[in-house]
Amino acid sequence: MKKILIPTDFSDAANHAADLAARLAAKHGAELHLVHSVDVPDTWQDGRFTSAALANKSLREQRALYPEVQQRVGQARQDLEALSARLARKKVKVHYEIASNAAWEDVVRLAKVRKADLIVMGTRGAGALKEAFLGSNTQKVVRLAPMPVLTLHTAAPAPIANIAVFIDPLEKGLEKVLPKLLAPFKGERTRVHLVNVNTPGRFQDTDTALEMLRVVAKRIEPTVAIHTCDHYSVQEGALAFVRREGMDLIALPTHGRSGLRGYLNSSIAETIVNHFTVPVITMKLD
């Protein structure tokens, strides 16, 4: 892992995300890339004005027509410099940039352009106000980003000792995605728990479910623990397991669009991201 992208609006949730990203970066020798969105007029970046009088002015002169925007951009730069300095004290290399009118599409695009191995985002949770990068935008990034996306509401536990990985053991491609989901947490003395949630709509007997989990576990790591539990829905089963077993983080492979199976459906992944208090890392299977 070489680069971690951190969209931030400087909220508590975003700062918790930055702290966890710095922790992971220090462990893996990765660089952090902060990005913050500022709302600006369409003419702010290219200086295109309809009137000839304005068109003859320099870009600096044209931008001077928007003192409130200049103030927002200046404040954003100060906040990014302060956050960068704080994270740099954790012995990691930090870069930052200001994006204009950015939304979830821009987070995914920037992650690709910067060749990020991981996106770490704070999220407001259910019922929260939408911000530049947080709120519903987080769920859209979870759905579409090709790399793992790690989301959290509150400060992450240290260390992350137990990770619950909710999977459909029949799904193809798990052996490729699961190592990428778990890679950021190597070296944390972490115990991985593969979990299958049986629901009334897709029920399997315990012995069959455990045997299928055992096959998957052998492909990724021999010390993985396996579990199966029954519940009315995947979300409720996952919540019950995480609370009962004291998990520190949820890992979830998911289909980026709709998915046909249980918790590989992107909407279920987004619900878990939105409602669970423990950090959640997801990655698309397709």
PDB file of C-alpha atoms in Angstrom:
ATOM      1  CA  MET A   1       0.000   0.000   0.000  1.00  0.00           C
ATOM      2  CA  LYS A   2       1.597   3.246  -1.217  1.00  0.00           C
ATOM      3  CA  LYS A   3      -1.084   5.954  -1.334  1.00  0.00           C
ATOM      4  CA  ILE A   4      -4.188   6.694   0.739  1.00  0.00           C
ATOM      5  CA  LEU A   5      -6.761   9.276  -0.351  1.00  0.00           C
ATOM      6  CA  ILE A   6      -8.642  11.132   2.407  1.00  0.00           C
ATOM      7  CA  PRO A   7     -11.595  13.346   1.419  1.00  0.00           C
ATOM      8  CA  THR A   8     -12.163  15.776   4.280  1.00  0.00           C
ATOM      9  CA  ASP A   9     -14.522  18.538   5.357  1.00  0.00           C
ATOM     10  CA  PHE A  10     -12.643  18.933   8.683  1.00  0.00           C
ATOM     11  CA  SER A  11     -15.554  17.510  10.685  1.00  0.00           C
ATOM     12  CA  ASP A  12     -15.011  15.174  13.629  1.00  0.00           C
ATOM     13  CA  ALA A  13     -15.814  12.148  11.460  1.00  0.00           C
ATOM     14  CA  ALA A  14     -13.365  13.269   8.773  1.00  0.00           C
ATOM     15  CA  ASN A  15     -10.659  13.876  11.392  1.00  0.00           C
ATOM     16  CA  HIS A  16     -11.162  10.385  12.800  1.00  0.00           C
ATOM     17  CA  ALA A  17     -10.731   9.055   9.268  1.00  0.00           C
ATOM     18  CA  ALA A  18      -7.532  11.055   8.820  1.00  0.00           C
ATOM     19  CA  ASP A  19      -6.118   9.738  12.102  1.00  0.00           C
ATOM     20  CA  LEU A  20      -6.793   6.127  11.138  1.00  0.00           C
ATOM     21  CA  ALA A  21      -5.345   6.709   7.664  1.00  0.00           C
ATOM     22  CA  ALA A  22      -2.193   8.157   9.226  1.00  0.00           C
ATOM     23  CA  ARG A  23      -1.905   5.129  11.483  1.00  0.00           C
ATOM     24  CA  LEU A  24      -2.142   2.787   8.513  1.00  0.00           C
ATOM     25  CA  ALA A  25       0.213   4.926   6.421  1.00  0.00           C
ATOM     26  CA  ALA A  26       2.874   4.909   9.132  1.00  0.00           C
ATOM     27  CA  LYS A  27       2.679   1.135   9.320  1.00  0.00           C
ATOM     28  CA  HIS A  28       2.920   0.566   5.573  1.00  0.00           C
ATOM     29  CA  GLY A  29       5.140   3.488   4.580  1.00  0.00           C
ATOM     30  CA  ALA A  30       2.329   5.021   2.523  1.00  0.00           C
ATOM     31  CA  GLU A  31       1.675   8.649   1.581  1.00  0.00           C
ATOM     32  CA  LEU A  32      -1.497  10.514   2.516  1.00  0.00           C
ATOM     33  CA  HIS A  33      -3.390  12.634  -0.014  1.00  0.00           C
ATOM     34  CA  LEU A  34      -5.925  15.035   1.518  1.00  0.00           C
ATOM     35  CA  VAL A  35      -8.600  16.613  -0.649  1.00  0.00           C
ATOM     36  CA  HIS A  36     -11.190  19.218   0.348  1.00  0.00           C
ATOM     37  CA  SER A  37     -14.016  20.605  -1.777  1.00  0.00           C
ATOM     38  CA  VAL A  38     -14.858  24.315  -1.983  1.00  0.00           C
ATOM     39  CA  ASP A  39     -17.947  25.655  -3.738  1.00  0.00           C
ATOM     40  CA  VAL A  40     -16.897  28.236  -6.343  1.00  0.00           C
ATOM     41  CA  PRO A  41     -18.564  29.910  -9.341  1.00  0.00           C
ATOM     42  CA  ASP A  42     -18.148  28.150 -12.669  1.00  0.00           C
ATOM     43  CA  THR A  43     -15.943  30.989 -13.895  1.00  0.00           C
ATOM     44  CA  TRP A  44     -13.545  30.765 -10.950  1.00  0.00           C
ATOM     45  CA  GLN A  45     -11.139  28.273 -12.513  1.00  0.00           C
ATOM     46  CA  ASP A  46     -11.031  29.332 -16.161  1.00  0.00           C
ATOM     47  CA  GLY A  47     -11.975  33.027 -15.948  1.00  0.00           C
ATOM     48  CA  ARG A  48     -14.526  32.838 -18.772  1.00  0.00           C
ATOM     49  CA  PHE A  49     -16.892  35.811 -18.617  1.00  0.00           C
ATOM     50  CA  THR A  50     -19.592  36.791 -21.060  1.00  0.00           C
ATOM     51  CA  SER A  51     -18.878  40.502 -21.144  1.00  0.00           C
ATOM     52  CA  ALA A  52     -15.920  41.819 -23.101  1.00  0.00           C
ATOM     53  CA  ALA A  53     -14.939  44.151 -20.269  1.00  0.00           C
ATOM     54  CA  LEU A  54     -14.514  41.289 -17.826  1.00  0.00           C
ATOM     55  CA  ALA A  55     -12.950  38.988 -20.404  1.00  0.00           C
ATOM     56  CA  ASN A  56     -10.064  41.440 -20.791  1.00  0.00           C
ATOM     57  CA  LYS A  57      -9.229  41.271 -17.097  1.00  0.00           C
ATOM     58  CA  SER A  58      -6.627  38.873 -15.727  1.00  0.00           C
ATOM     59  CA  LEU A  59      -7.724  35.742 -13.881  1.00  0.00           C
ATOM     60  CA  ARG A  60      -6.583  37.331 -10.610  1.00  0.00           C
ATOM     61  CA  GLU A  61      -8.670  40.432 -11.301  1.00  0.00           C
ATOM     62  CA  GLN A  62     -11.692  38.350 -12.189  1.00  0.00           C
ATOM     63  CA  ARG A  63     -11.374  36.290  -9.028  1.00  0.00           C
ATOM     64  CA  ALA A  64     -11.188  39.507  -7.006  1.00  0.00           C
ATOM     65  CA  LEU A  65     -14.835  39.995  -7.946  1.00  0.00           C
ATOM     66  CA  TYR A  66     -15.650  37.125  -5.566  1.00  0.00           C
ATOM     67  CA  PRO A  67     -14.134  38.118  -2.186  1.00  0.00           C
ATOM     68  CA  GLU A  68     -16.317  35.609  -0.319  1.00  0.00           C
ATOM     69  CA  VAL A  69     -14.995  32.803  -2.520  1.00  0.00           C
ATOM     70  CA  GLN A  70     -11.421  33.951  -2.025  1.00  0.00           C
ATOM     71  CA  GLN A  71     -12.054  33.836   1.703  1.00  0.00           C
ATOM     72  CA  ARG A  72     -13.424  30.274   1.506  1.00  0.00           C
ATOM     73  CA  VAL A  73     -10.500  29.091  -0.577  1.00  0.00           C
ATOM     74  CA  GLY A  74      -8.018  30.797   1.731  1.00  0.00           C
ATOM     75  CA  GLN A  75      -9.625  29.277   4.816  1.00  0.00           C
ATOM     76  CA  ALA A  76      -9.638  25.840   3.189  1.00  0.00           C
ATOM     77  CA  ARG A  77      -5.932  26.145   2.451  1.00  0.00           C
ATOM     78  CA  GLN A  78      -5.195  27.124   6.042  1.00  0.00           C
ATOM     79  CA  ASP A  79      -7.259  24.208   7.368  1.00  0.00           C
ATOM     80  CA  LEU A  80      -5.524  21.765   5.011  1.00  0.00           C
ATOM     81  CA  GLU A  81      -2.107  23.046   6.055  1.00  0.00           C
ATOM     82  CA  ALA A  82      -3.009  22.671   9.735  1.00  0.00           C
ATOM     83  CA  LEU A  83      -4.347  19.139   9.229  1.00  0.00           C
ATOM     84  CA  SER A  84      -1.312  18.209   7.136  1.00  0.00           C
ATOM     85  CA  ALA A  85       1.024  19.465   9.850  1.00  0.00           C
ATOM     86  CA  ARG A  86      -0.826  17.478  12.513  1.00  0.00           C
ATOM     87  CA  LEU A  87      -0.692  14.279  10.468  1.00  0.00           C
ATOM     88  CA  ALA A  88       2.947  14.823   9.516  1.00  0.00           C
ATOM     89  CA  ARG A  89       3.816  14.676  13.210  1.00  0.00           C
ATOM     90  CA  LYS A  90       2.773  11.027  13.009  1.00  0.00           C
ATOM     91  CA  LYS A  91       5.811  10.448  10.761  1.00  0.00           C
ATOM     92  CA  VAL A  92       3.934  10.220   7.462  1.00  0.00           C
ATOM     93  CA  LYS A  93       4.267  12.169   4.223  1.00  0.00           C
ATOM     94  CA  VAL A  94       1.211  14.317   3.482  1.00  0.00           C
ATOM     95  CA  HIS A  95      -0.009  16.053   0.322  1.00  0.00           C
ATOM     96  CA  TYR A  96      -3.157  18.127  -0.022  1.00  0.00           C
ATOM     97  CA  GLU A  97      -5.251  19.793  -2.706  1.00  0.00           C
ATOM     98  CA  ILE A  98      -8.394  21.879  -3.006  1.00  0.00           C
ATOM     99  CA  ALA A  99     -11.043  20.617  -5.412  1.00  0.00           C
ATOM    100  CA  SER A 100     -13.706  22.937  -6.826  1.00  0.00           C
ATOM    101  CA  ASN A 101     -17.342  21.864  -6.504  1.00  0.00           C
ATOM    102  CA  ALA A 102     -16.286  18.261  -6.014  1.00  0.00           C
ATOM    103  CA  ALA A 103     -18.733  15.459  -5.340  1.00  0.00           C
ATOM    104  CA  TRP A 104     -18.566  11.688  -5.128  1.00  0.00           C
ATOM    105  CA  GLU A 105     -17.609  11.333  -8.811  1.00  0.00           C
ATOM    106  CA  ASP A 106     -14.574  13.497  -8.179  1.00  0.00           C
ATOM    107  CA  VAL A 107     -13.498  11.413  -5.177  1.00  0.00           C
ATOM    108  CA  VAL A 108     -13.479   8.289  -7.339  1.00  0.00           C
ATOM    109  CA  ARG A 109     -11.755  10.133 -10.198  1.00  0.00           C
ATOM    110  CA  LEU A 110      -9.068  11.597  -7.916  1.00  0.00           C
ATOM    111  CA  ALA A 111      -8.450   8.199  -6.355  1.00  0.00           C
ATOM    112  CA  LYS A 112      -7.824   6.774  -9.817  1.00  0.00           C
ATOM    113  CA  VAL A 113      -5.653   9.695 -10.947  1.00  0.00           C
ATOM    114  CA  ARG A 114      -3.567   9.608  -7.765  1.00  0.00           C
ATOM    115  CA  LYS A 115      -3.406   5.797  -8.015  1.00  0.00           C
ATOM    116  CA  ALA A 116      -4.653   5.458  -4.455  1.00  0.00           C
ATOM    117  CA  ASP A 117      -4.638   1.986  -2.941  1.00  0.00           C
ATOM    118  CA  LEU A 118      -7.242   2.948  -0.342  1.00  0.00           C
ATOM    119  CA  ILE A 119      -9.856   5.656   0.297  1.00  0.00           C
ATOM    120  CA  VAL A 120     -10.523   6.538   3.941  1.00  0.00           C
ATOM    121  CA  MET A 121     -13.630   8.644   4.624  1.00  0.00           C
ATOM    122  CA  GLY A 122     -15.592   9.845   7.596  1.00  0.00           C
ATOM    123  CA  THR A 123     -19.345   9.473   7.377  1.00  0.00           C
ATOM    124  CA  ARG A 124     -22.128  11.251   9.195  1.00  0.00           C
ATOM    125  CA  GLY A 125     -24.392   8.238   9.508  1.00  0.00           C
ATOM    126  CA  ALA A 126     -28.149   7.940   9.212  1.00  0.00           C
ATOM    127  CA  GLY A 127     -30.130  11.154   9.215  1.00  0.00           C
ATOM    128  CA  ALA A 128     -27.104  13.416   8.917  1.00  0.00           C
ATOM    129  CA  LEU A 129     -26.895  16.521   6.774  1.00  0.00           C
ATOM    130  CA  LYS A 130     -25.145  16.107   3.434  1.00  0.00           C
ATOM    131  CA  GLU A 131     -21.748  17.736   3.251  1.00  0.00           C
ATOM    132  CA  ALA A 132     -19.257  18.157   0.440  1.00  0.00           C
ATOM    133  CA  PHE A 133     -17.866  14.670   0.806  1.00  0.00           C
ATOM    134  CA  LEU A 134     -19.808  13.033   3.591  1.00  0.00           C
ATOM    135  CA  GLY A 135     -23.348  11.800   4.001  1.00  0.00           C
ATOM    136  CA  SER A 136     -24.857  10.154   0.942  1.00  0.00           C
ATOM    137  CA  ASN A 137     -21.711  10.847  -1.091  1.00  0.00           C
ATOM    138  CA  THR A 138     -19.841   8.342   1.047  1.00  0.00           C
ATOM    139  CA  GLN A 139     -22.244   5.595   0.072  1.00  0.00           C
ATOM    140  CA  LYS A 140     -21.842   6.462  -3.612  1.00  0.00           C
ATOM    141  CA  VAL A 141     -18.071   6.206  -3.304  1.00  0.00           C
ATOM    142  CA  VAL A 142     -18.509   2.837  -1.597  1.00  0.00           C
ATOM    143  CA  ARG A 143     -20.619   1.686  -4.529  1.00  0.00           C
ATOM    144  CA  LEU A 144     -18.347   2.820  -7.358  1.00  0.00           C
ATOM    145  CA  ALA A 145     -14.714   3.044  -6.232  1.00  0.00           C
ATOM    146  CA  PRO A 146     -12.533   0.257  -7.677  1.00  0.00           C
ATOM    147  CA  MET A 147     -10.245   0.233  -4.636  1.00  0.00           C
ATOM    148  CA  PRO A 148     -11.148  -0.522  -0.989  1.00  0.00           C
ATOM    149  CA  VAL A 149     -13.092   2.210   0.822  1.00  0.00           C
ATOM    150  CA  LEU A 150     -12.746   2.473   4.604  1.00  0.00           C
ATOM    151  CA  THR A 151     -15.448   4.482   6.384  1.00  0.00           C
ATOM    152  CA  LEU A 152     -15.942   5.405  10.021  1.00  0.00           C
ATOM    153  CA  HIS A 153     -18.161   7.575  12.239  1.00  0.00           C
ATOM    154  CA  THR A 154     -16.026   7.730  15.374  1.00  0.00           C
ATOM    155  CA  ALA A 155     -12.434   7.105  16.408  1.00  0.00           C
ATOM    156  CA  ALA A 156     -11.157   3.671  15.423  1.00  0.00           C
ATOM    157  CA  PRO A 157     -10.033   1.285  18.159  1.00  0.00           C
ATOM    158  CA  ALA A 158      -6.321   0.746  18.603  1.00  0.00           C
ATOM    159  CA  PRO A 159      -5.342  -1.873  17.844  1.00  0.00           C
ATOM    160  CA  ILE A 160      -7.947  -3.334  15.499  1.00  0.00           C
ATOM    161  CA  ALA A 161      -7.887  -6.803  16.993  1.00  0.00           C
ATOM    162  CA  ASN A 162     -10.923  -8.511  15.437  1.00  0.00           C
ATOM    163  CA  ILE A 163     -12.317  -8.084  11.922  1.00  0.00           C
ATOM    164  CA  ALA A 164     -15.670  -9.579  10.919  1.00  0.00           C
ATOM    165  CA  VAL A 165     -15.710 -10.418   7.203  1.00  0.00           C
ATOM    166  CA  PHE A 166     -19.271 -11.017   6.018  1.00  0.00           C
ATOM    167  CA  ILE A 167     -19.328 -13.094   2.839  1.00  0.00           C
ATOM    168  CA  ASP A 168     -21.385 -15.357   0.670  1.00  0.00           C
ATOM    169  CA  PRO A 169     -19.003 -18.341   0.432  1.00  0.00           C
ATOM    170  CA  LEU A 170     -20.445 -19.306  -2.969  1.00  0.00           C
ATOM    171  CA  GLU A 171     -19.499 -15.985  -4.553  1.00  0.00           C
ATOM    172  CA  LYS A 172     -16.715 -16.092  -7.153  1.00  0.00           C
ATOM    173  CA  GLY A 173     -13.701 -13.855  -6.815  1.00  0.00           C
ATOM    174  CA  LEU A 174     -13.505 -13.773  -3.020  1.00  0.00           C
ATOM    175  CA  GLU A 175      -9.932 -15.075  -2.977  1.00  0.00           C
ATOM    176  CA  LYS A 176      -8.850 -12.003  -4.982  1.00  0.00           C
ATOM    177  CA  VAL A 177     -10.804  -9.347  -3.106  1.00  0.00           C
ATOM    178  CA  LEU A 178     -10.425 -10.536   0.495  1.00  0.00           C
ATOM    179  CA  PRO A 179      -6.619 -10.135   0.646  1.00  0.00           C
ATOM    180  CA  LYS A 180      -6.989  -6.542  -0.605  1.00  0.00           C
ATOM    181  CA  LEU A 181      -9.671  -5.813   1.983  1.00  0.00           C
ATOM    182  CA  LEU A 182      -7.513  -7.145   4.796  1.00  0.00           C
ATOM    183  CA  ALA A 183      -4.112  -5.861   3.611  1.00  0.00           C
ATOM    184  CA  PRO A 184      -4.320  -2.456   5.395  1.00  0.00           C
ATOM    185  CA  PHE A 185      -4.596  -4.198   8.772  1.00  0.00           C
ATOM    186  CA  LYS A 186      -1.716  -6.618   8.500  1.00  0.00           C
ATOM    187  CA  GLY A 187       0.599  -6.257  11.451  1.00  0.00           C
ATOM    188  CA  GLU A 188      -2.163  -5.157  13.836  1.00  0.00           C
ATOM    189  CA  ARG A 189      -2.244  -8.595  15.505  1.00  0.00           C
ATOM    190  CA  THR A 190      -5.632  -8.943  13.934  1.00  0.00           C
ATOM    191  CA  ARG A 191      -7.886 -11.993  14.076  1.00  0.00           C
ATOM    192  CA  VAL A 192     -10.043 -12.457  10.989  1.00  0.00           C
ATOM    193  CA  HIS A 193     -13.546 -13.909  11.372  1.00  0.00           C
ATOM    194  CA  LEU A 194     -15.362 -15.135   8.252  1.00  0.00           C
ATOM    195  CA  VAL A 195     -19.099 -14.903   8.863  1.00  0.00           C
ATOM    196  CA  ASN A 196     -22.091 -16.163   6.909  1.00  0.00           C
ATOM    197  CA  VAL A 197     -25.527 -14.813   7.865  1.00  0.00           C
ATOM    198  CA  ASN A 198     -28.388 -17.190   7.112  1.00  0.00           C
ATOM    199  CA  THR A 199     -31.685 -15.471   6.365  1.00  0.00           C
ATOM    200  CA  PRO A 200     -35.113 -16.986   5.625  1.00  0.00           C
ATOM    201  CA  GLY A 201     -34.712 -16.113   1.962  1.00  0.00           C
ATOM    202  CA  ARG A 202     -31.314 -17.801   1.571  1.00  0.00           C
ATOM    203  CA  PHE A 203     -31.005 -20.382   4.288  1.00  0.00           C
ATOM    204  CA  GLN A 204     -28.311 -23.070   4.581  1.00  0.00           C
ATOM    205  CA  ASP A 205     -27.866 -25.609   7.321  1.00  0.00           C
ATOM    206  CA  THR A 206     -25.021 -24.914   9.739  1.00  0.00           C
ATOM    207  CA  ASP A 207     -22.766 -27.793   8.707  1.00  0.00           C
ATOM    208  CA  THR A 208     -22.952 -26.883   5.023  1.00  0.00           C
ATOM    209  CA  ALA A 209     -22.358 -23.183   5.687  1.00  0.00           C
ATOM    210  CA  LEU A 210     -19.352 -23.864   7.936  1.00  0.00           C
ATOM    211  CA  GLU A 211     -17.788 -26.237   5.424  1.00  0.00           C
ATOM    212  CA  MET A 212     -18.074 -23.665   2.644  1.00  0.00           C
ATOM    213  CA  LEU A 213     -16.545 -21.022   4.917  1.00  0.00           C
ATOM    214  CA  ARG A 214     -13.744 -23.419   5.768  1.00  0.00           C
ATOM    215  CA  VAL A 215     -12.895 -23.775   2.081  1.00  0.00           C
ATOM    216  CA  VAL A 216     -12.709 -19.996   1.653  1.00  0.00           C
ATOM    217  CA  ALA A 217     -10.641 -19.598   4.828  1.00  0.00           C
ATOM    218  CA  LYS A 218      -7.986 -22.020   3.605  1.00  0.00           C
ATOM    219  CA  ARG A 219      -7.503 -19.904   0.498  1.00  0.00           C
ATOM    220  CA  ILE A 220      -6.680 -16.712   2.370  1.00  0.00           C
ATOM    221  CA  GLU A 221      -5.189 -17.613   5.774  1.00  0.00           C
ATOM    222  CA  PRO A 222      -5.160 -20.827   7.807  1.00  0.00           C
ATOM    223  CA  THR A 223      -5.830 -19.104  11.159  1.00  0.00           C
ATOM    224  CA  VAL A 224      -9.117 -17.502  10.092  1.00  0.00           C
ATOM    225  CA  ALA A 225     -12.059 -18.215  12.406  1.00  0.00           C
ATOM    226  CA  ILE A 226     -15.383 -19.179  10.823  1.00  0.00           C
ATOM    227  CA  HIS A 227     -18.923 -18.482  12.027  1.00  0.00           C
ATOM    228  CA  THR A 228     -22.483 -18.781  10.858  1.00  0.00           C
ATOM    229  CA  CYS A 229     -25.529 -17.120  12.375  1.00  0.00           C
ATOM    230  CA  ASP A 230     -29.249 -16.987  11.648  1.00  0.00           C
ATOM    231  CA  HIS A 231     -31.255 -13.797  11.438  1.00  0.00           C
ATOM    232  CA  TYR A 232     -34.164 -12.140   9.665  1.00  0.00           C
ATOM    233  CA  SER A 233     -31.878  -9.943   7.557  1.00  0.00           C
ATOM    234  CA  VAL A 234     -28.193  -9.630   6.772  1.00  0.00           C
ATOM    235  CA  GLN A 235     -27.999  -6.196   8.405  1.00  0.00           C
ATOM    236  CA  GLU A 236     -29.592  -7.393  11.653  1.00  0.00           C
ATOM    237  CA  GLY A 237     -27.460 -10.528  11.706  1.00  0.00           C
ATOM    238  CA  ALA A 238     -24.281  -8.559  11.116  1.00  0.00           C
ATOM    239  CA  LEU A 239     -25.144  -6.072  13.853  1.00  0.00           C
ATOM    240  CA  ALA A 240     -25.933  -8.854  16.310  1.00  0.00           C
ATOM    241  CA  PHE A 241     -22.679 -10.671  15.566  1.00  0.00           C
ATOM    242  CA  VAL A 242     -20.525  -7.545  15.799  1.00  0.00           C
ATOM    243  CA  ARG A 243     -22.055  -6.593  19.161  1.00  0.00           C
ATOM    244  CA  ARG A 244     -21.994 -10.098  20.605  1.00  0.00           C
ATOM    245  CA  GLU A 245     -18.428 -10.906  19.570  1.00  0.00           C
ATOM    246  CA  GLY A 246     -16.936  -7.440  20.100  1.00  0.00           C
ATOM    247  CA  MET A 247     -15.661  -6.864  16.552  1.00  0.00           C
ATOM    248  CA  ASP A 248     -13.506  -3.807  15.868  1.00  0.00           C
ATOM    249  CA  LEU A 249     -14.094  -3.573  12.132  1.00  0.00           C
ATOM    250  CA  ILE A 250     -16.328  -4.978   9.385  1.00  0.00           C
ATOM    251  CA  ALA A 251     -14.969  -6.041   5.998  1.00  0.00           C
ATOM    252  CA  LEU A 252     -17.453  -6.513   3.203  1.00  0.00           C
ATOM    253  CA  PRO A 253     -16.988  -7.459  -0.451  1.00  0.00           C
ATOM    254  CA  THR A 254     -19.873  -6.113  -2.486  1.00  0.00           C
ATOM    255  CA  HIS A 255     -21.237  -5.825  -5.988  1.00  0.00           C
ATOM    256  CA  GLY A 256     -20.941  -2.264  -7.250  1.00  0.00           C
ATOM    257  CA  ARG A 257     -24.374  -2.139  -8.826  1.00  0.00           C
ATOM    258  CA  SER A 258     -27.127  -4.392  -7.584  1.00  0.00           C
ATOM    259  CA  GLY A 259     -25.816  -7.853  -6.806  1.00  0.00           C
ATOM    260  CA  LEU A 260     -28.023 -10.903  -6.550  1.00  0.00           C
ATOM    261  CA  ARG A 261     -26.907 -12.458  -3.302  1.00  0.00           C
ATOM    262  CA  GLY A 262     -27.509 -11.352   0.297  1.00  0.00           C
ATOM    263  CA  TYR A 263     -24.933  -8.945   1.636  1.00  0.00           C
ATOM    264  CA  LEU A 264     -23.108  -8.702  -1.678  1.00  0.00           C
ATOM    265  CA  ASN A 265     -25.814  -6.274  -2.703  1.00  0.00           C
ATOM    266  CA  SER A 266     -24.415  -2.734  -2.739  1.00  0.00           C
ATOM    267  CA  SER A 267     -27.477  -1.233  -1.051  1.00  0.00           C
ATOM    268  CA  ILE A 268     -26.993  -3.531   1.936  1.00  0.00           C
ATOM    269  CA  ALA A 269     -23.321  -2.571   2.112  1.00  0.00           C
ATOM    270  CA  GLU A 270     -24.296   1.098   2.102  1.00  0.00           C
ATOM    271  CA  THR A 271     -26.814   0.500   4.893  1.00  0.00           C
ATOM    272  CA  ILE A 272     -24.123  -1.138   7.016  1.00  0.00           C
ATOM    273  CA  VAL A 273     -21.746   1.771   6.319  1.00  0.00           C
ATOM    274  CA  ASN A 274     -24.462   4.242   7.258  1.00  0.00           C
ATOM    275  CA  HIS A 275     -25.698   2.629  10.484  1.00  0.00           C
ATOM    276  CA  PHE A 276     -22.807   0.750  12.097  1.00  0.00           C
ATOM    277  CA  THR A 277     -20.596   2.541  14.606  1.00  0.00           C
ATOM    278  CA  VAL A 278     -17.528   0.363  13.974  1.00  0.00           C
ATOM    279  CA  PRO A 279     -15.349   1.124  10.931  1.00  0.00           C
ATOM    280  CA  VAL A 280     -16.353  -0.619   7.700  1.00  0.00           C
ATOM    281  CA  ILE A 281     -14.119  -1.453   4.738  1.00  0.00           C
ATOM    282  CA  THR A 282     -15.715  -2.473   1.450  1.00  0.00           C
ATOM    283  CA  MET A 283     -14.542  -3.367  -2.045  1.00  0.00           C
ATOM    284  CA  LYS A 284     -16.336  -4.251  -5.229  1.00  0.00           C
ATOM    285  CA  LEU A 285     -16.235  -7.775  -6.575  1.00  0.00           C
ATOM    286  CA  ASP A 286     -17.065  -6.636 -10.094  1.00  0.00           C
TER     287      ASP A 286
END
